């Protein structure tokens, strides 16, 4: 007997993308620093590297604290200047994560026609991730990209470097 098709979304992946009207190398210069959320994402209160590790050192752990008091510890597991890619995994969070594992990727692509940047923020979740978590994270990534675009374009317009 065949099961009835479900109307629930079964994805264990959340993703959002945006265009930033700046060259990819300029955008990457800010985002390759693993502490970028503390500088570019609005609701983040602080983002610090633990154990005196460098912010581009693979294996280093950052602690992100939001203005509401929640925090996450994340380990940098990949950084590629060639492919403009940063990959990290969740180590610990408060409140506790609703899923066993999360691996996130930030990727930048050069839009050759306009010399702008396409940025994608995505995460793959273990199969125990509830749908509401996927939806929440996807909305958060979209808002984070809006914040990043605003921060970087404002700085560029003011002639500052971030």
XYZ file of N, CA and C in Angstrom:
486
model
N 0.850 -1.183 0.000
C 0.000 0.000 0.000
C 0.890 1.239 0.000
N 0.560 2.207 -0.855
C 1.350 3.423 -0.974
C 0.891 4.466 0.045
N 1.872 5.185 0.578
C 1.546 6.252 1.527
C 1.005 7.452 0.777
N 0.098 8.158 1.402
C -0.442 9.387 0.808
C 0.647 10.445 0.767
N 0.699 11.231 -0.300
C 1.720 12.281 -0.372
C 1.530 13.290 0.749
N 2.640 13.751 1.277
C 2.590 14.724 2.368
C 2.641 16.138 1.805
N 2.026 17.060 2.506
C 2.078 18.461 2.106
C 3.191 19.191 2.836
N 3.810 18.511 3.786
C 4.884 19.134 4.563
C 6.147 19.238 3.724
N 6.891 20.304 3.934
C 8.179 20.454 3.269
C 9.193 19.585 4.001
N 9.896 18.767 3.268
C 10.786 17.794 3.876
C 12.255 18.210 3.796
N 12.525 19.434 3.454
C 13.895 19.889 3.281
C 14.658 19.939 4.599
N 15.911 19.562 4.550
C 16.800 19.756 5.692
C 17.862 20.772 5.312
N 17.524 21.646 4.390
C 18.436 22.680 3.922
C 17.711 24.024 3.947
N 18.404 25.015 4.453
C 17.901 26.389 4.410
C 18.886 27.199 3.587
N 18.372 28.087 2.757
C 19.271 28.899 1.923
C 18.612 30.223 1.590
N 19.451 31.228 1.430
C 19.007 32.544 0.972
C 20.140 33.138 0.147
N 19.783 34.006 -0.788
C 20.802 34.644 -1.614
C 20.423 36.096 -1.860
N 21.427 36.866 -2.252
C 21.218 38.290 -2.526
C 22.333 38.781 -3.438
N 22.087 39.920 -4.040
C 23.102 40.582 -4.859
C 23.609 41.785 -4.083
N 24.924 41.897 -4.014
C 25.555 43.062 -3.391
C 26.231 43.846 -4.506
N 25.911 45.124 -4.664
C 26.426 45.901 -5.790
C 27.877 46.364 -5.607
N 28.734 45.412 -5.252
C 30.163 45.673 -5.078
C 30.937 44.500 -5.678
N 32.192 44.703 -6.062
C 33.002 43.611 -6.614
C 33.219 42.493 -5.586
N 33.304 41.264 -6.070
C 33.415 40.100 -5.188
C 34.639 40.192 -4.272
N 35.764 40.677 -4.764
C 36.961 40.762 -3.917
C 36.763 41.727 -2.756
N 36.037 42.800 -2.995
C 35.759 43.769 -1.936
C 34.835 43.163 -0.879
N 33.812 42.433 -1.307
C 32.889 41.794 -0.376
C 33.607 40.688 0.397
N 34.403 39.887 -0.303
C 35.106 38.768 0.330
C 36.074 39.257 1.402
N 36.686 40.386 1.175
C 37.638 40.939 2.152
C 36.978 41.082 3.536
N 35.703 41.433 3.562
C 34.983 41.576 4.830
C 34.453 40.248 5.361
N 33.981 39.370 4.464
C 33.315 38.148 4.900
C 34.250 36.983 5.185
N 35.494 37.047 4.748
C 36.426 35.947 5.031
C 36.874 35.973 6.497
N 36.661 37.087 7.145
C 36.942 37.226 8.574
C 35.789 36.570 9.324
N 36.068 35.506 10.074
C 35.036 34.702 10.724
C 34.255 35.478 11.784
N 34.710 36.679 12.130
C 33.968 37.512 13.079
C 33.025 38.485 12.372
N 32.813 38.306 11.056
C 31.983 39.245 10.301
C 30.582 39.472 10.881
N 29.925 38.470 11.507
C 28.573 38.759 12.014
C 28.549 39.902 13.028
N 29.593 40.025 13.835
C 29.648 41.085 14.832
C 29.814 42.464 14.233
N 30.262 42.525 12.990
C 30.488 43.811 12.326
C 29.393 44.160 11.330
N 28.704 43.139 10.801
C 27.826 43.382 9.664
C 26.368 42.962 9.849
N 26.053 42.204 10.881
C 24.697 41.682 11.059
C 24.043 42.383 12.257
N 22.940 43.077 12.008
C 22.284 43.939 12.982
C 22.011 43.380 14.370
N 21.319 42.238 14.495
C 20.949 41.771 15.837
C 22.078 41.102 16.620
N 23.275 41.055 16.057
C 24.402 40.428 16.759
C 25.067 41.454 17.665
N 25.179 41.099 18.944
C 25.822 41.987 19.918
C 27.336 41.868 19.848
N 27.836 40.622 19.747
C 29.286 40.428 19.679
C 29.610 39.123 18.973
N 30.801 39.073 18.433
C 31.312 37.862 17.798
C 32.807 37.826 18.090
N 33.213 36.880 18.950
C 34.612 36.831 19.362
C 35.207 35.457 19.072
N 36.486 35.461 18.806
C 37.218 34.214 18.590
C 37.671 33.703 19.949
N 37.567 32.390 20.136
C 37.973 31.771 21.389
C 39.416 31.278 21.311
N 40.010 31.105 22.449
C 41.349 30.523 22.595
C 42.421 31.267 21.792
N 42.229 32.561 21.617
C 43.199 33.423 20.927
C 43.549 32.925 19.527
N 42.583 32.282 18.865
C 42.779 31.813 17.492
C 42.486 32.959 16.529
N 43.117 32.893 15.362
C 42.889 33.900 14.342
C 41.530 33.738 13.682
N 40.983 34.830 13.174
C 39.636 34.810 12.603
C 39.572 34.186 11.211
N 40.698 33.724 10.694
C 40.713 32.993 9.426
C 41.389 31.630 9.592
N 41.561 31.206 10.816
C 42.250 29.953 11.114
C 41.263 28.780 11.140
N 41.416 27.867 10.189
C 40.541 26.697 10.141
C 40.703 25.918 11.442
N 39.575 25.544 12.036
C 39.562 24.875 13.338
C 39.236 25.822 14.479
N 39.342 27.123 14.234
C 39.051 28.118 15.264
C 37.555 28.157 15.556
N 37.217 28.547 16.783
C 35.820 28.624 17.205
C 35.465 30.074 17.535
N 34.317 30.502 16.991
C 33.796 31.830 17.329
C 32.570 31.658 18.211
N 32.330 32.670 19.044
C 31.107 32.697 19.843
C 30.331 33.940 19.435
N 29.138 33.706 18.916
C 28.253 34.794 18.512
C 27.200 34.966 19.601
N 27.047 36.201 20.083
C 26.023 36.507 21.069
C 25.069 37.521 20.458
N 23.773 37.206 20.514
C 22.751 38.107 19.993
C 22.307 39.059 21.092
N 21.707 40.165 20.675
C 21.252 41.183 21.620
C 20.234 40.640 22.605
N 19.531 39.568 22.261
C 18.559 38.944 23.158
C 19.188 37.996 24.174
N 20.527 37.802 24.085
C 21.234 36.955 25.041
C 21.543 35.548 24.545
N 20.913 35.105 23.451
C 21.215 33.789 22.908
C 22.644 33.783 22.360
N 23.249 32.600 22.342
C 24.592 32.509 21.773
C 24.796 31.170 21.076
N 25.762 31.183 20.161
C 26.176 29.967 19.453
C 27.691 29.955 19.347
N 28.233 28.760 19.507
C 29.658 28.543 19.237
C 29.747 27.765 17.927
N 30.592 28.263 17.018
C 30.717 27.650 15.702
C 32.192 27.478 15.344
N 32.513 26.335 14.730
C 33.889 26.019 14.331
C 34.055 26.235 12.833
N 35.078 26.990 12.463
C 35.418 27.202 11.061
C 36.045 25.922 10.524
N 35.429 25.321 9.515
C 35.967 24.063 8.992
C 36.465 24.179 7.551
N 36.262 25.332 6.944
C 36.785 25.533 5.596
C 36.766 26.996 5.227
N 37.828 27.438 4.558
C 37.932 28.819 4.096
C 38.721 28.796 2.795
N 38.100 29.233 1.704
C 38.763 29.216 0.404
C 38.745 30.601 -0.225
N 39.915 31.193 -0.345
C 40.022 32.479 -1.032
C 39.821 32.295 -2.539
N 40.198 31.140 -3.061
C 40.027 30.863 -4.489
C 38.555 30.809 -4.875
N 37.737 30.136 -4.050
C 36.325 29.961 -4.352
C 35.404 30.867 -3.529
N 35.987 31.770 -2.768
C 35.219 32.713 -1.947
C 34.154 31.975 -1.130
N 34.618 31.004 -0.348
C 33.716 30.144 0.415
C 34.191 30.013 1.854
N 33.246 30.078 2.777
C 33.496 29.895 4.202
C 32.506 28.847 4.702
N 33.001 27.829 5.423
C 32.149 26.746 5.913
C 32.381 26.586 7.410
N 31.270 26.441 8.169
C 31.395 26.255 9.605
C 30.338 25.273 10.109
N 30.579 24.753 11.321
C 29.626 23.838 11.945
C 29.261 24.350 13.328
N 28.054 24.002 13.747
C 27.596 24.365 15.082
C 28.254 23.441 16.099
N 28.813 24.032 17.148
C 29.453 23.257 18.213
C 28.534 23.186 19.431
N 27.934 24.334 19.781
C 27.108 24.430 20.985
C 26.248 25.683 20.874
N 25.086 25.666 21.527
C 24.251 26.870 21.516
C 23.410 26.953 22.780
N 22.981 28.180 23.080
C 22.098 28.430 24.204
C 21.050 29.438 23.735
N 19.776 29.042 23.616
C 19.251 27.751 24.023
C 19.797 26.621 23.146
N 19.647 25.391 23.643
C 20.157 24.220 22.939
C 19.532 24.114 21.548
N 20.305 23.637 20.600
C 19.842 23.469 19.231
C 18.735 22.430 19.151
N 17.819 22.640 18.229
C 16.720 21.693 18.020
C 17.114 20.561 17.077
N 18.361 20.515 16.672
C 18.839 19.508 15.730
C 20.213 19.008 16.163
N 20.563 17.832 15.719
C 21.830 17.227 16.114
C 23.043 17.907 15.489
N 22.902 18.315 14.219
C 24.053 18.890 13.515
C 23.614 19.938 12.503
N 24.460 20.963 12.339
C 24.240 22.014 11.346
C 25.585 22.369 10.731
N 25.642 22.350 9.398
C 26.832 22.808 8.670
C 26.393 23.944 7.756
N 27.059 25.077 7.878
C 26.676 26.269 7.121
C 27.761 26.665 6.137
N 27.322 27.265 5.033
C 28.247 27.702 3.989
C 27.859 29.093 3.515
N 28.856 29.929 3.368
C 28.694 31.249 2.777
C 29.519 31.225 1.491
N 28.873 31.482 0.343
C 29.575 31.453 -0.941
C 29.324 32.747 -1.691
N 30.371 33.248 -2.313
C 30.276 34.456 -3.113
C 30.628 34.117 -4.547
N 29.899 34.736 -5.484
C 30.150 34.546 -6.904
C 30.246 35.906 -7.573
N 31.184 36.029 -8.494
C 31.308 37.259 -9.285
C 30.221 37.250 -10.355
N 29.449 38.320 -10.433
C 28.507 38.494 -11.532
C 29.279 39.240 -12.606
N 29.703 38.531 -13.622
C 30.635 39.106 -14.603
C 30.018 40.245 -15.407
N 28.740 40.190 -15.663
C 28.095 41.221 -16.475
C 28.149 42.591 -15.812
N 28.033 42.633 -14.475
C 27.925 43.909 -13.768
C 29.043 44.156 -12.755
N 29.929 43.174 -12.567
C 30.989 43.242 -11.561
C 30.410 43.435 -10.156
N 29.280 42.757 -9.919
C 28.667 42.738 -8.605
C 28.892 41.357 -7.996
N 28.327 41.140 -6.807
C 28.517 39.877 -6.094
C 27.188 39.218 -5.797
N 27.092 37.935 -6.128
C 25.975 37.107 -5.691
C 26.457 36.378 -4.449
N 25.710 36.492 -3.368
C 26.092 35.842 -2.116
C 25.004 34.849 -1.738
N 25.434 33.656 -1.317
C 24.497 32.630 -0.879
C 24.893 32.171 0.522
N 23.913 32.127 1.415
C 24.103 31.625 2.775
C 23.211 30.399 2.890
N 23.796 29.247 3.174
C 23.002 28.028 3.268
C 23.471 27.176 4.441
N 22.570 26.308 4.885
C 22.909 25.349 5.942
C 22.253 24.023 5.630
N 22.967 22.961 5.941
C 22.434 21.614 5.881
C 22.274 21.140 7.313
N 21.090 20.590 7.609
C 20.744 20.155 8.955
C 20.626 18.640 8.988
N 20.902 18.054 10.133
C 20.671 16.624 10.302
C 19.174 16.355 10.134
N 18.838 15.115 9.848
C 17.459 14.770 9.508
C 16.459 14.975 10.641
N 16.937 15.204 11.861
C 16.015 15.430 12.976
C 15.585 16.894 13.112
N 15.998 17.744 12.192
C 15.654 19.170 12.271
C 14.167 19.380 12.015
N 13.473 20.067 12.910
C 12.059 20.343 12.676
C 11.890 21.378 11.558
N 10.796 21.274 10.834
C 10.526 22.194 9.732
C 10.520 23.647 10.146
N 10.016 23.927 11.353
C 9.961 25.321 11.826
C 11.373 25.900 11.997
N 12.353 25.060 12.321
C 13.736 25.525 12.437
C 14.286 25.895 11.063
N 14.032 25.065 10.074
C 14.495 25.336 8.705
C 13.910 26.666 8.228
N 12.626 26.849 8.428
C 11.947 28.079 8.010
C 12.507 29.294 8.743
N 12.700 29.179 10.052
C 13.256 30.280 10.843
C 14.646 30.659 10.342
N 15.508 29.661 10.148
C 16.878 29.932 9.715
C 16.899 30.558 8.323
N 16.062 30.072 7.428
C 16.034 30.625 6.073
C 15.664 32.109 6.103
N 14.672 32.465 6.914
C 14.290 33.879 7.052
C 15.423 34.686 7.680
N 16.103 34.101 8.669
C 17.224 34.793 9.319
C 18.361 35.031 8.322
N 18.672 34.042 7.490
C 19.741 34.211 6.500
C 19.401 35.332 5.525
N 18.140 35.380 5.080
C 17.725 36.442 4.162
C 17.905 37.810 4.811
N 17.513 37.942 6.089
C 17.679 39.220 6.791
C 19.157 39.534 7.012
N 19.956 38.513 7.329
C 21.401 38.726 7.503
C 22.017 39.278 6.222
N 21.589 38.759 5.075
C 22.131 39.234 3.796
C 21.717 40.675 3.528
N 20.511 41.049 3.913
C 20.077 42.455 3.803
C 20.989 43.326 4.665
N 21.253 42.895 5.897
C 22.130 43.650 6.801
C 23.544 43.766 6.230
N 24.071 42.667 5.708
C 25.423 42.669 5.139
C 25.493 43.629 3.960
N 24.513 43.547 3.055
C 24.503 44.448 1.894
C 24.471 45.900 2.342
N 23.594 46.203 3.290
C 23.477 47.588 3.773
C 24.788 48.057 4.412
N 25.381 47.230 5.270
C 26.636 47.604 5.934
C 27.748 47.854 4.927
N 27.893 46.945 3.966
C 29.000 47.063 3.006
C 28.791 48.206 2.009
N 27.563 48.389 1.540
C 27.345 49.473 0.577
C 27.410 50.846 1.252
N 26.966 50.926 2.501
C 27.077 52.187 3.244
C 28.545 52.537 3.466
N 29.333 51.541 3.852
C 30.761 51.773 4.073
C 31.452 52.172 2.767
N 31.096 51.500 1.669
C 31.712 51.819 0.385
C 31.363 53.235 -0.055
N 30.110 53.634 0.164
C 29.672 54.980 -0.212
C 30.375 56.043 0.619
N 30.691 55.697 1.858
C 31.364 56.653 2.742
C 32.876 56.626 2.545
N 33.347 55.711 1.708
C 34.778 55.617 1.445
C 35.533 54.887 2.535
N 34.795 54.180 3.417
C 35.428 53.436 4.504
C 35.683 52.005 4.042
N 36.568 51.326 4.743
C 36.807 49.909 4.484
C 36.401 49.140 5.722
N 35.641 48.040 5.512
C 35.251 47.173 6.639
C 36.011 45.891 6.531
